[in-house]
Amino acid sequence: MSRFFATGSDSESEESSSADEITPKAPGTTLKQSLLLSDDEEDTKRVVRSAKDKRFEELTNLIKTIRNAMKIRDMAKCLEEFEQLCRAFLKSKNIVDKEGVPSFYIRLLADLEDYLNQLWEDKDGKKKMNKNNAKALSTLRQKIRKYNRDFETEIAAYKEVSRKSFLPPLTCSSSESEGEAGGVSAKSFLKKKPDEASKSSSSGEDDDDDDDDEGWSGESKESDSESSDGEAKRQSMAESFLKYVLFLILTFKTWESRKHIEEEEEDGGEEGGEGWEKVKYGVPLEKPKMFAKGTEINTTVVVKKLNEILQARGKKGTDRAAQIELLHALAAIAAEHNLGQGILVKIKFNIIASLYDYNPNLAAFMKADMWKKCLECIDELLDILFENNNIFIGENIAEDSENLAVSDQPFRVRGCVLTLVERMDEEFTKIMQNTDPHSQEYVDNLKDEGRVCGIVDRLLTYLENKGSTEEICRVYLRRIMHTYYKFDYKAHRRSLGLQGETKSEQDQEESEGEDSALIMDRLCKFIYAKDRTDRIRTCAILCHIYHHALHSRWYQARDLMLMSHLQDNIHHSDPPVQILYNRTMVQLGICAFRQGMIKDAHNALLDIQSSGRAKELLGQGLLMRNMQERNAEQEKIEKRRQVPFHMHINLELLECVYLVSAMLLEIPYMAAHEFDARRRMISKQFHHQLRVGERQPLLGPPESMREHVVAASKAMKMGDWRTCHSFIINEKMNSKVWDLFPETQRVREMLVRKIQEESLRTYLFTYSSVYDSISMEILSEMFQLEMPTVHSIISKMIINEELMASLDQPTQTVVMHRTEPTSLQNMALQLAEKLGSLVENNERVFDLKQGVYGGYFNRDQKGGYQQKQGGYQGGYQGGYQGGYQRGGYRNQNQSNY
Amino acid sequence: RSSNWNGGYSFSSSSASFAVAVVMKIIKHYQEEGQGSEVVQGVLLGLVVDDRLEITNCFPFPQHTEDDADFDEVQYQMEMMRSLRHVNIDHLHVGWYQSTFYGSFVSRALLDSQFSYQHAIEESVVLIYDPIKTAQGSLSLKAYRLTPKLMEICKEKDFTPEGLKKASIGFENMFEEVPIVIKNSHLINVLMWELEDKSTVADKHELLNLSSSNHLEKSLQLLMDRVDDMSQEIVKYNTYSRNLSKQQQQKHQYLQRRQQENAQRQSRGEAPLPEEDISKLFKPPQPPPRMDSLLIAGQINNYCQNVKEFTSQNLGKLFMAEALQGQN
C-alpha cells in the first residue's frame, strides 16, 4: 500500500471517496452474498449486522477525515482524529472480536504509519512545519507505533498482499475460464474473487464479512490504477501471478466445495500447503477449513496435516501465533475423532515446540502468558502420559518407526518430554531474570514456581518408571535446582518440636511431606552413584552443600565440600557452575558463622569479599565499572547467567557476616601484634573499612552496617565489650542483618559470647603491660563471663605464648611476666633486622665482584635462622610466637627477595 | 674593625669563631620559627682574618609559604646585606646555618647549596645547630666544609661508581668539620657568672635527666629509615652490576663467535666480516648515581655518632644514679 501512496495521492482520494460511496451500499452486497450463503449461517449473522454497520460507518468516516488531514499535512487534526478513531475502535470492540479487525482499519494504520515515517524522514519538510504540527507529528508517530504493535501481524499481512495487489486484473481474465469450468457464472466469480482475496489481505477477517467488500473495493480500484502503469512489472511477476491465480482458484473452489460440490475434496485437503497457510488464519475454529468437509478424519490424514503445518515452521513470514492456533485446532480435531493418545501426544509435542519457537531469538524471554500456555500444555501432556501407560516416547525413535495409530501395539512417539521441561524451566528463569524484582508482576510470576516444581515432580515420577538413568539424573538435577535454595521451614519447626497446636489443617497437611533434606539426600546420592557427566554431579554436590549449609548442618556441608575437592578444579568449569560454587561457599561461610565458627566463616567468605566483586561473583548483578571492557554481546551472555532475584543471597548480610568475623579475628590479633612491624593483615577489606572510618573528619553515630561494625571494632580495641555489643546488636542491625537468619536468637547469643571472649583477649593484650597481676574474678565480672571460661581463655593464651603470664591458682589471679619488649627494644630489633638485610645485600654485591656465590652467603643456611620456617608461613593460625624471633623476621625478609 | 667590639676571637681559616650574638640569634630563630622536624636556615656574615674565619653576625631566611612563590631569595639577601652595611655591620657572606632534627642534615640539598657557597667563597662553612640537644642542656653547634676532593667531584658532576672510586672518596671524607670557638666579650662573661650564681639547682641539673628512650627511639627510627634507603640503593647497584656483568658475558660471546666465523671464512678464502661498532650493539646500562648512597652512608654515620654519644653519656648517668642509689 505504501508504494501506492508514494506514487501519488490520486488513488488515495479515489479510495477514500469510494470507501464512502460503498458504505451505504453495504446491505446490498450482503443481499447478494446472502444468496450464496446457506440459511443457517445467515441467521447467526443477521442480528449483529446493523450494529456492526453503524460502528464501521463511524470508523470509516473518521478514517476519511484522517486521510484528508494527511493530504493537507495537518498533523494536529490527524492526531485528534486518530485519537477519536482509537476510541471508536475500542467501542466497537465486541464486534471486532466477533468479526476480526476490519481491513480498512488495518489499512489506515499501515498507511498512517508509513506516511508519518515518511514525513519524519523528510527533514526539510519537518523544518517548514509549524510548531504545533511538528509536535503533533512526533506524538502521533509515537502513538501509532505503540498502537500498531497490537496489529503487527495483520499489518504485515496487509503490506504483503498490497504488494501483490496489482495482480487482480490479470487474474480476472485468466481465472474466468477456470471459473466457468467450476460451473459458476463469471460475474459471480468476479464478485466473489475479490472477496476471497480480501480475506487473504486482511487475514484476520471472517469470510462472511460484508465489510470485506467495502474494504476490498477500495483496494481493487487502487490496483486498477496501478495496473495501468504496471505492464512491465506484470511481465516480470508473471510467475508469482500464476501462483496467485492458482491459489485463488483453489480457495474459491474450496469455498464452493464447502457449499455444494463434493468432488473437490482433495484440493481442499491440500489447501494449507505451499506456504499459503495465512488464509487459514482466524478460521481454526471451524474445523472444516482444516479438512474438507466429509473427509474421513483418520490418523494418517491428521499426521499429514501436521507435517504440512510443521513444514512452514521456521520459514520466513510464517505467522507463529497462527501456527500455534492451527496446532491447537488440530489437537482438538484429533481428540474429537478419538484418534488415540499417540497422535495427541505427537501434536502436543509440536505445540510446545512451536510455543518455544514463538520468540525469534534465543536471548529474548518468552512472554509470561505464552509461557503459561506452555506450562498448561506440558501439564496436559504429562496427564496423557500418566493415563496411558502404553506410550513410548523418546528422542531416538525414528520418525518412520513411530506408531501413532490406535492398535494393539503400544504407541511410539518421537520426542523428549524432559527436554521440553528443561526448556520450560529455563524459560521460567529467563522470565524471572527479566522481570523487575520489586514489582507485583514478579510475585505473580514467582507463584508459578510451584507449578514448575509440580511438573518437575510429575516428570520425575514418570521418568523414574520409564526413563534411562541419564534422564533420571537430569530430572533429579532439575528437582534439586528447585529445592536447594529454599529453606525448609517445616523441617525446621519440626526439629524445634513446635509441631502441632498452633497450626491449621493445611499446614499440618503440608508438613506431612518429606523433609527437603531427605529429598536432597536421596536425589543427590542417586546422582553421585549413577551420573556419568561430571557437570551434573558437580552441580548436585554444590546444591547439596548449599542445602546443608542453609539448614545449619555445618559439619556435613564442610565434609562434603572437603571430600569433593571442588576447590581444586572448580576453575575449569563453566561460569554458571562457578557462580553456583561461589554461592555455595558463601552459604557455607554464613552457616559457619551461625555455628560460631568464626575462623571458618572468615576463610570461606574471604575469596568472595576480598575481590570487592561479590555481586558479580554471585551472579546477582553486573558491575557498572567494566562496561567499557565488554561489548553488548558479552553483556547479554553475562545477563543470562544472573541468578533470579528470589534466589539471591543478601549481600549486606554477607558483608556484615564477613566484617564481623574479620573484626572478631583481627582486633585481638592487632592488639597482640601492636609492635610487630611486619604483622600481616588478616582481612584487607576490614582494614579498609577501618581506614575509611578514621578518615572521617567528624564521627557521628553510625548509620550504615559498615559504620556499625567499624564503631564496634573501635570499642573492642579498648576491650569495651558492652559498647561493642550495643553497636553490633541493636535495632538497626537486627532489622538489617540479624533478623534474616532463621535462628536469630541463637545467633545473637553466640555473637554476644564471641564479643565477650574476644574483648577479653584484646583487653589482656592491650593492657597486660600495666598490670602486675589481675584477679580472674574481676575479669569475669568485667566481661560477664563465667570463671571457667575466663580461666580457659587465659590458659590458652598462656599456652600459645600470646600472654606472658602465669596463673596463680589459690588466689585466682593472673600474674604478668615482664617479657614484652619495650618499644625501644622493639625498635632495636627491627633495626637489627634491617641491618641484617642490608648486610646481605651488601654481600651480594661483594659476591658479584668475586664471581662466586659462596663464602658469606652460605652462612645463612648453616645457621639456625631458617629452621623455624614452617610455623610462620601458616599465617595467623600460628599466632603470636613470643617476643624475640630473629628467625621469624629473617624468613619474612627472605621471602621478599 | 668594627667587629672587635663584639668580642675577640682568633682562629685559623681552618677554624671558625663565633660571636655569641650569632649563637643567640640562631637559637632565637629556631625557637620562633622552627618546630619539630622543620628546618630553619639563615646566612652567616663575617670576615676572614689571617687564617681564621670570624663570624660576627647572621640573619635568617624568611620562611617560605605557598603564596609567595615568586619571592626572590637572592634579592632579599642582597637587600639585607646592603642594609646591614648601612649600619656598619660586617656584610661579607661567609656561609650559612641550618637547624637539624636529631642530627639529620646530610642531604643532597645541603651538599648542593654548600657546594655553591664554597664555589663562590672558598672559606664559607655550613653551621649545623641541633636544637634538641641544646634543649637538653648541651649546646650543639657544628661547622662543616666540603673536602677539596668532594668539591672536585661536584664540579665535574661525576657521580658514577668509577668516578667516586677514582677520587677515592668515602662517606668519612666528604665533610670536614671545622673547629669552633665561641668568643664572648668580658662583659658577657661577667653576666654569665652572675647568672650561674643565681640559677637554682634544678636548672643546673637538666643534664642529669635519665629519661632517654624517647630520644633514642627517634634516632633509631630515623636510622632505620636511612638503612632502608641504603638497602634500596644497594639493590639498585646490585642489579646494575649484575646487568653489566651479563652484558659483558654476551659481548664476550659475541666477539668469540665473530672470531670463529672470521677464521672459518678465512680458511674458505672469503673476506672477513666487516667490523661493527660493538658499543652500539651492547649499550652499557646506565650506572646508578652513587652520590645518594654516599650521602646516606654519611647520614647513617652521623646518626650512629649521635646515638653513641648519647648512650655513652646516658650510661654514665645510669652508673651515677646506681651509685647514688647504693649509697642511700
mmCIF file of N, CA and C in Angstrom, chain A residues 230-322:
data_model
loop_
_atom_site.group_PDB
_atom_site.id
_atom_site.type_symbol
_atom_site.label_atom_id
_atom_site.label_comp_id
_atom_site.label_asym_id
_atom_site.label_seq_id
_atom_site.Cartn_x
_atom_site.Cartn_y
_atom_site.Cartn_z
ATOM 1 N N GLY A 230 1.560 -0.660 -14.826
ATOM 2 C CA GLY A 230 2.476 -1.748 -14.433
ATOM 3 C C GLY A 230 2.604 -2.862 -15.450
ATOM 4 N N GLU A 231 2.597 -2.494 -16.709
ATOM 5 C CA GLU A 231 2.656 -3.540 -17.723
ATOM 6 C C GLU A 231 3.924 -4.381 -17.582
ATOM 7 N N ALA A 232 5.016 -3.664 -17.479
ATOM 8 C CA ALA A 232 6.306 -4.356 -17.417
ATOM 9 C C ALA A 232 6.393 -5.202 -16.156
ATOM 10 N N LYS A 233 5.950 -4.610 -15.118
ATOM 11 C CA LYS A 233 6.009 -5.328 -13.851
ATOM 12 C C LYS A 233 5.217 -6.606 -13.952
ATOM 13 N N ARG A 234 4.145 -6.481 -14.591
ATOM 14 C CA ARG A 234 3.287 -7.652 -14.696
ATOM 15 C C ARG A 234 4.061 -8.806 -15.328
ATOM 16 N N GLN A 235 4.789 -8.444 -16.347
ATOM 17 C CA GLN A 235 5.554 -9.480 -17.033
ATOM 18 C C GLN A 235 6.548 -10.138 -16.071
ATOM 19 N N SER A 236 7.238 -9.300 -15.406
ATOM 20 C CA SER A 236 8.297 -9.837 -14.543
ATOM 21 C C SER A 236 7.736 -10.671 -13.409
ATOM 22 N N MET A 237 6.569 -10.337 -13.038
ATOM 23 C CA MET A 237 5.983 -11.057 -11.927
ATOM 24 C C MET A 237 5.147 -12.235 -12.379
ATOM 25 N N ALA A 238 5.250 -12.514 -13.626
ATOM 26 C CA ALA A 238 4.336 -13.490 -14.206
ATOM 27 C C ALA A 238 4.245 -14.772 -13.384
ATOM 28 N N GLU A 239 5.383 -15.180 -12.931
ATOM 29 C CA GLU A 239 5.401 -16.457 -12.254
ATOM 30 C C GLU A 239 4.575 -16.423 -10.975
ATOM 31 N N SER A 240 4.826 -15.381 -10.236
ATOM 32 C CA SER A 240 4.087 -15.295 -8.991
ATOM 33 C C SER A 240 2.608 -15.071 -9.254
ATOM 34 N N PHE A 241 2.321 -14.428 -10.353
ATOM 35 C CA PHE A 241 0.914 -14.267 -10.719
ATOM 36 C C PHE A 241 0.243 -15.616 -10.838
ATOM 37 N N LEU A 242 0.948 -16.436 -11.556
ATOM 38 C CA LEU A 242 0.373 -17.740 -11.814
ATOM 39 C C LEU A 242 0.045 -18.437 -10.513
ATOM 40 N N LYS A 243 0.981 -18.345 -9.624
ATOM 41 C CA LYS A 243 0.801 -18.974 -8.328
ATOM 42 C C LYS A 243 -0.417 -18.396 -7.648
ATOM 43 N N TYR A 244 -0.454 -17.114 -7.750
ATOM 44 C CA TYR A 244 -1.532 -16.418 -7.071
ATOM 45 C C TYR A 244 -2.879 -16.839 -7.636
ATOM 46 N N VAL A 245 -2.882 -16.905 -8.920
ATOM 47 C CA VAL A 245 -4.112 -17.297 -9.592
ATOM 48 C C VAL A 245 -4.531 -18.675 -9.125
ATOM 49 N N LEU A 246 -3.550 -19.518 -9.145
ATOM 50 C CA LEU A 246 -3.826 -20.891 -8.735
ATOM 51 C C LEU A 246 -4.416 -20.910 -7.340
ATOM 52 N N PHE A 247 -3.799 -20.121 -6.544
ATOM 53 C CA PHE A 247 -4.236 -20.066 -5.160
ATOM 54 C C PHE A 247 -5.692 -19.598 -5.067
ATOM 55 N N LEU A 248 -5.963 -18.559 -5.842
ATOM 56 C CA LEU A 248 -7.313 -18.012 -5.789
ATOM 57 C C LEU A 248 -8.331 -19.052 -6.233
ATOM 58 N N ILE A 249 -7.922 -19.713 -7.248
ATOM 59 C CA ILE A 249 -8.848 -20.724 -7.744
ATOM 60 C C ILE A 249 -9.088 -21.777 -6.691
ATOM 61 N N LEU A 250 -7.987 -22.171 -6.126
ATOM 62 C CA LEU A 250 -8.109 -23.230 -5.132
ATOM 63 C C LEU A 250 -9.001 -22.794 -3.989
ATOM 64 N N THR A 251 -8.714 -21.618 -3.506
ATOM 65 C CA THR A 251 -9.526 -21.168 -2.372
ATOM 66 C C THR A 251 -10.984 -21.044 -2.771
ATOM 67 N N PHE A 252 -11.140 -20.538 -3.979
ATOM 68 C CA PHE A 252 -12.522 -20.394 -4.441
ATOM 69 C C PHE A 252 -13.223 -21.734 -4.479
ATOM 70 N N LYS A 253 -12.482 -22.656 -5.016
ATOM 71 C CA LYS A 253 -13.064 -23.982 -5.140
ATOM 72 C C LYS A 253 -13.395 -24.557 -3.785
ATOM 73 N N THR A 254 -12.494 -24.315 -2.876
ATOM 74 C CA THR A 254 -12.738 -24.820 -1.538
ATOM 75 C C THR A 254 -14.034 -24.275 -0.994
ATOM 76 N N TRP A 255 -14.133 -22.997 -1.214
ATOM 77 C CA TRP A 255 -15.339 -22.340 -0.734
ATOM 78 C C TRP A 255 -16.562 -22.975 -1.356
ATOM 79 N N GLU A 256 -16.434 -23.194 -2.651
ATOM 80 C CA GLU A 256 -17.533 -23.813 -3.379
ATOM 81 C C GLU A 256 -17.839 -25.191 -2.857
ATOM 82 N N SER A 257 -16.770 -25.879 -2.710
ATOM 83 C CA SER A 257 -16.963 -27.271 -2.290
ATOM 84 C C SER A 257 -17.642 -27.308 -0.940
ATOM 85 N N ARG A 258 -17.341 -26.325 -0.171
ATOM 86 C CA ARG A 258 -17.986 -26.281 1.128
ATOM 87 C C ARG A 258 -19.489 -26.111 0.977
ATOM 88 N N LYS A 259 -19.827 -25.408 -0.045
ATOM 89 C CA LYS A 259 -21.240 -25.170 -0.306
ATOM 90 C C LYS A 259 -21.939 -26.443 -0.793
ATOM 91 N N HIS A 260 -21.531 -26.854 -1.992
ATOM 92 C CA HIS A 260 -22.310 -27.946 -2.607
ATOM 93 C C HIS A 260 -21.454 -29.078 -3.118
ATOM 94 N N ILE A 261 -20.346 -28.715 -3.681
ATOM 95 C CA ILE A 261 -19.677 -29.702 -4.517
ATOM 96 C C ILE A 261 -18.789 -30.613 -3.700
ATOM 97 N N GLU A 262 -19.002 -31.854 -3.816
ATOM 98 C CA GLU A 262 -18.259 -32.806 -3.005
ATOM 99 C C GLU A 262 -16.995 -33.287 -3.691
ATOM 100 N N GLU A 263 -16.954 -33.134 -5.005
ATOM 101 C CA GLU A 263 -15.862 -33.783 -5.732
ATOM 102 C C GLU A 263 -14.499 -33.088 -5.564
ATOM 103 N N GLU A 264 -14.519 -31.935 -5.017
ATOM 104 C CA GLU A 264 -13.258 -31.193 -4.925
ATOM 105 C C GLU A 264 -12.534 -31.414 -3.583
ATOM 106 N N GLU A 265 -12.959 -32.373 -2.901
ATOM 107 C CA GLU A 265 -12.422 -32.657 -1.573
ATOM 108 C C GLU A 265 -10.901 -32.602 -1.481
ATOM 109 N N GLU A 266 -10.290 -33.294 -2.428
ATOM 110 C CA GLU A 266 -8.841 -33.441 -2.346
ATOM 111 C C GLU A 266 -8.137 -32.090 -2.332
ATOM 112 N N ASP A 267 -8.589 -31.219 -3.194
ATOM 113 C CA ASP A 267 -7.993 -29.873 -3.243
ATOM 114 C C ASP A 267 -8.088 -29.199 -1.892
ATOM 115 N N GLY A 268 -9.216 -29.320 -1.318
ATOM 116 C CA GLY A 268 -9.439 -28.690 -0.012
ATOM 117 C C GLY A 268 -8.453 -29.193 1.012
ATOM 118 N N GLY A 269 -8.210 -30.465 0.918
ATOM 119 C CA GLY A 269 -7.261 -31.050 1.873
ATOM 120 C C GLY A 269 -5.883 -30.449 1.769
ATOM 121 N N GLU A 270 -5.571 -30.096 0.545
ATOM 122 C CA GLU A 270 -4.213 -29.613 0.350
ATOM 123 C C GLU A 270 -4.092 -28.108 0.469
ATOM 124 N N GLU A 271 -5.194 -27.568 0.766
ATOM 125 C CA GLU A 271 -5.258 -26.116 0.750
ATOM 126 C C GLU A 271 -4.133 -25.464 1.563
ATOM 127 N N GLY A 272 -3.801 -26.084 2.646
ATOM 128 C CA GLY A 272 -2.816 -25.472 3.550
ATOM 129 C C GLY A 272 -1.396 -25.519 3.044
ATOM 130 N N GLY A 273 -1.158 -26.278 1.984
ATOM 131 C CA GLY A 273 0.211 -26.475 1.524
ATOM 132 C C GLY A 273 0.810 -25.240 0.902
ATOM 133 N N GLU A 274 2.038 -25.373 0.463
ATOM 134 C CA GLU A 274 2.723 -24.377 -0.342
ATOM 135 C C GLU A 274 2.902 -23.047 0.377
ATOM 136 N N GLY A 275 2.877 -23.063 1.618
ATOM 137 C CA GLY A 275 3.154 -21.824 2.333
ATOM 138 C C GLY A 275 2.032 -20.819 2.263
ATOM 139 N N TRP A 276 0.839 -21.298 2.039
ATOM 140 C CA TRP A 276 -0.270 -20.333 1.980
ATOM 141 C C TRP A 276 -1.137 -20.408 3.228
ATOM 142 N N GLU A 277 -0.582 -20.829 4.274
ATOM 143 C CA GLU A 277 -1.390 -21.075 5.465
ATOM 144 C C GLU A 277 -2.133 -19.839 5.934
ATOM 145 N N LYS A 278 -1.601 -18.720 5.575
ATOM 146 C CA LYS A 278 -2.167 -17.491 6.125
ATOM 147 C C LYS A 278 -3.653 -17.413 5.967
ATOM 148 N N VAL A 279 -4.087 -17.945 4.911
ATOM 149 C CA VAL A 279 -5.504 -17.879 4.601
ATOM 150 C C VAL A 279 -6.309 -18.467 5.741
ATOM 151 N N LYS A 280 -5.716 -19.378 6.384
ATOM 152 C CA LYS A 280 -6.478 -20.090 7.404
ATOM 153 C C LYS A 280 -6.577 -19.323 8.696
ATOM 154 N N TYR A 281 -5.860 -18.241 8.735
ATOM 155 C CA TYR A 281 -5.858 -17.526 9.997
ATOM 156 C C TYR A 281 -7.268 -17.095 10.374
ATOM 157 N N GLY A 282 -7.553 -17.248 11.591
ATOM 158 C CA GLY A 282 -8.870 -16.829 12.057
ATOM 159 C C GLY A 282 -9.913 -17.891 11.788
ATOM 160 N N VAL A 283 -9.554 -18.854 11.021
ATOM 161 C CA VAL A 283 -10.508 -19.885 10.646
ATOM 162 C C VAL A 283 -10.551 -21.038 11.646
ATOM 163 N N PRO A 284 -9.452 -21.276 12.320
ATOM 164 C CA PRO A 284 -9.282 -22.548 13.012
ATOM 165 C C PRO A 284 -10.503 -23.009 13.799
ATOM 166 N N LEU A 285 -11.312 -22.107 14.223
ATOM 167 C CA LEU A 285 -12.461 -22.536 14.994
ATOM 168 C C LEU A 285 -13.393 -23.411 14.169
ATOM 169 N N GLU A 286 -13.314 -23.193 12.884
ATOM 170 C CA GLU A 286 -14.172 -24.023 12.041
ATOM 171 C C GLU A 286 -13.324 -25.099 11.437
ATOM 172 N N LYS A 287 -13.446 -26.225 11.957
ATOM 173 C CA LYS A 287 -12.534 -27.273 11.525
ATOM 174 C C LYS A 287 -12.702 -27.677 10.073
ATOM 175 N N PRO A 288 -13.858 -27.513 9.474
ATOM 176 C CA PRO A 288 -13.934 -27.891 8.072
ATOM 177 C C PRO A 288 -12.905 -27.162 7.223
ATOM 178 N N LYS A 289 -12.488 -26.033 7.677
ATOM 179 C CA LYS A 289 -11.446 -25.311 6.955
ATOM 180 C C LYS A 289 -10.172 -26.130 6.872
ATOM 181 N N MET A 290 -9.909 -26.860 7.937
ATOM 182 C CA MET A 290 -8.695 -27.643 8.004
ATOM 183 C C MET A 290 -8.807 -28.850 7.093
ATOM 184 N N PHE A 291 -9.920 -29.508 7.259
ATOM 185 C CA PHE A 291 -10.161 -30.683 6.410
ATOM 186 C C PHE A 291 -11.430 -30.459 5.636
ATOM 187 N N ALA A 292 -11.373 -30.851 4.435
ATOM 188 C CA ALA A 292 -12.569 -30.685 3.631
ATOM 189 C C ALA A 292 -13.705 -31.460 4.293
ATOM 190 N N LYS A 293 -14.819 -30.880 4.145
ATOM 191 C CA LYS A 293 -15.982 -31.456 4.815
ATOM 192 C C LYS A 293 -16.163 -32.890 4.348
ATOM 193 N N GLY A 294 -16.427 -33.699 5.274
ATOM 194 C CA GLY A 294 -16.719 -35.076 4.914
ATOM 195 C C GLY A 294 -15.511 -35.950 4.765
ATOM 196 N N THR A 295 -14.346 -35.345 4.809
ATOM 197 C CA THR A 295 -13.158 -36.183 4.743
ATOM 198 C C THR A 295 -13.181 -37.126 5.930
ATOM 199 N N GLU A 296 -12.797 -38.277 5.667
ATOM 200 C CA GLU A 296 -12.737 -39.192 6.801
ATOM 201 C C GLU A 296 -11.463 -38.858 7.570
ATOM 202 N N ILE A 297 -11.668 -38.422 8.773
ATOM 203 C CA ILE A 297 -10.502 -37.979 9.532
ATOM 204 C C ILE A 297 -9.905 -39.163 10.265
ATOM 205 N N ASN A 298 -8.751 -39.529 9.819
ATOM 206 C CA ASN A 298 -8.075 -40.626 10.494
ATOM 207 C C ASN A 298 -6.633 -40.239 10.779
ATOM 208 N N THR A 299 -5.920 -41.126 11.362
ATOM 209 C CA THR A 299 -4.574 -40.795 11.829
ATOM 210 C C THR A 299 -3.680 -40.316 10.698
ATOM 211 N N THR A 300 -3.729 -41.006 9.595
ATOM 212 C CA THR A 300 -2.829 -40.630 8.501
ATOM 213 C C THR A 300 -3.086 -39.210 8.042
ATOM 214 N N VAL A 301 -4.368 -38.904 7.896
ATOM 215 C CA VAL A 301 -4.706 -37.558 7.426
ATOM 216 C C VAL A 301 -4.190 -36.523 8.398
ATOM 217 N N VAL A 302 -4.413 -36.788 9.653
ATOM 218 C CA VAL A 302 -4.001 -35.810 10.657
ATOM 219 C C VAL A 302 -2.487 -35.663 10.664
ATOM 220 N N VAL A 303 -1.805 -36.769 10.561
ATOM 221 C CA VAL A 303 -0.348 -36.692 10.551
ATOM 222 C C VAL A 303 0.118 -35.916 9.343
ATOM 223 N N LYS A 304 -0.526 -36.168 8.251
ATOM 224 C CA LYS A 304 -0.165 -35.453 7.033
ATOM 225 C C LYS A 304 -0.327 -33.954 7.247
ATOM 226 N N LYS A 305 -1.468 -33.655 7.788
ATOM 227 C CA LYS A 305 -1.786 -32.249 8.054
ATOM 228 C C LYS A 305 -0.736 -31.635 8.985
ATOM 229 N N LEU A 306 -0.448 -32.412 9.994
ATOM 230 C CA LEU A 306 0.538 -31.941 10.974
ATOM 231 C C LEU A 306 1.862 -31.627 10.301
ATOM 232 N N ASN A 307 2.255 -32.529 9.433
ATOM 233 C CA ASN A 307 3.521 -32.312 8.735
ATOM 234 C C ASN A 307 3.467 -31.080 7.860
ATOM 235 N N GLU A 308 2.302 -30.901 7.269
ATOM 236 C CA GLU A 308 2.138 -29.695 6.446
ATOM 237 C C GLU A 308 2.376 -28.452 7.268
ATOM 238 N N ILE A 309 1.719 -28.449 8.405
ATOM 239 C CA ILE A 309 1.845 -27.264 9.262
ATOM 240 C C ILE A 309 3.289 -27.080 9.686
ATOM 241 N N LEU A 310 3.906 -28.200 9.998
ATOM 242 C CA LEU A 310 5.261 -28.103 10.526
ATOM 243 C C LEU A 310 6.254 -27.676 9.467
ATOM 244 N N GLN A 311 5.913 -27.972 8.229
ATOM 245 C CA GLN A 311 6.850 -27.587 7.183
ATOM 246 C C GLN A 311 7.048 -26.085 7.111
ATOM 247 N N ALA A 312 5.987 -25.401 7.479
ATOM 248 C CA ALA A 312 6.069 -23.942 7.420
ATOM 249 C C ALA A 312 6.923 -23.401 8.554
ATOM 250 N N ARG A 313 7.146 -24.245 9.506
ATOM 251 C CA ARG A 313 7.868 -23.791 10.692
ATOM 252 C C ARG A 313 9.255 -23.286 10.328
ATOM 253 N N GLY A 314 9.567 -22.170 10.906
ATOM 254 C CA GLY A 314 10.899 -21.641 10.679
ATOM 255 C C GLY A 314 11.054 -20.886 9.384
ATOM 256 N N LYS A 315 10.030 -20.989 8.537
ATOM 257 C CA LYS A 315 10.135 -20.243 7.275
ATOM 258 C C LYS A 315 9.853 -18.784 7.522
ATOM 259 N N LYS A 316 10.380 -17.994 6.637
ATOM 260 C CA LYS A 316 10.177 -16.567 6.802
ATOM 261 C C LYS A 316 8.722 -16.223 6.528
ATOM 262 N N GLY A 317 8.213 -15.319 7.297
ATOM 263 C CA GLY A 317 6.862 -14.870 7.030
ATOM 264 C C GLY A 317 5.799 -15.806 7.572
ATOM 265 N N THR A 318 6.222 -16.844 8.235
ATOM 266 C CA THR A 318 5.221 -17.712 8.829
ATOM 267 C C THR A 318 4.699 -17.053 10.092
ATOM 268 N N ASP A 319 3.424 -17.038 10.220
ATOM 269 C CA ASP A 319 2.851 -16.436 11.407
ATOM 270 C C ASP A 319 2.868 -17.481 12.518
ATOM 271 N N ARG A 320 3.695 -17.233 13.500
ATOM 272 C CA ARG A 320 3.883 -18.261 14.526
ATOM 273 C C ARG A 320 2.631 -18.441 15.367
ATOM 274 N N ALA A 321 2.015 -17.301 15.678
ATOM 275 C CA ALA A 321 0.805 -17.389 16.502
ATOM 276 C C ALA A 321 -0.236 -18.240 15.799
ATOM 277 N N ALA A 322 -0.360 -17.970 14.478
ATOM 278 C CA ALA A 322 -1.352 -18.718 13.716
ATOM 279 C C ALA A 322 -1.028 -20.200 13.734
#
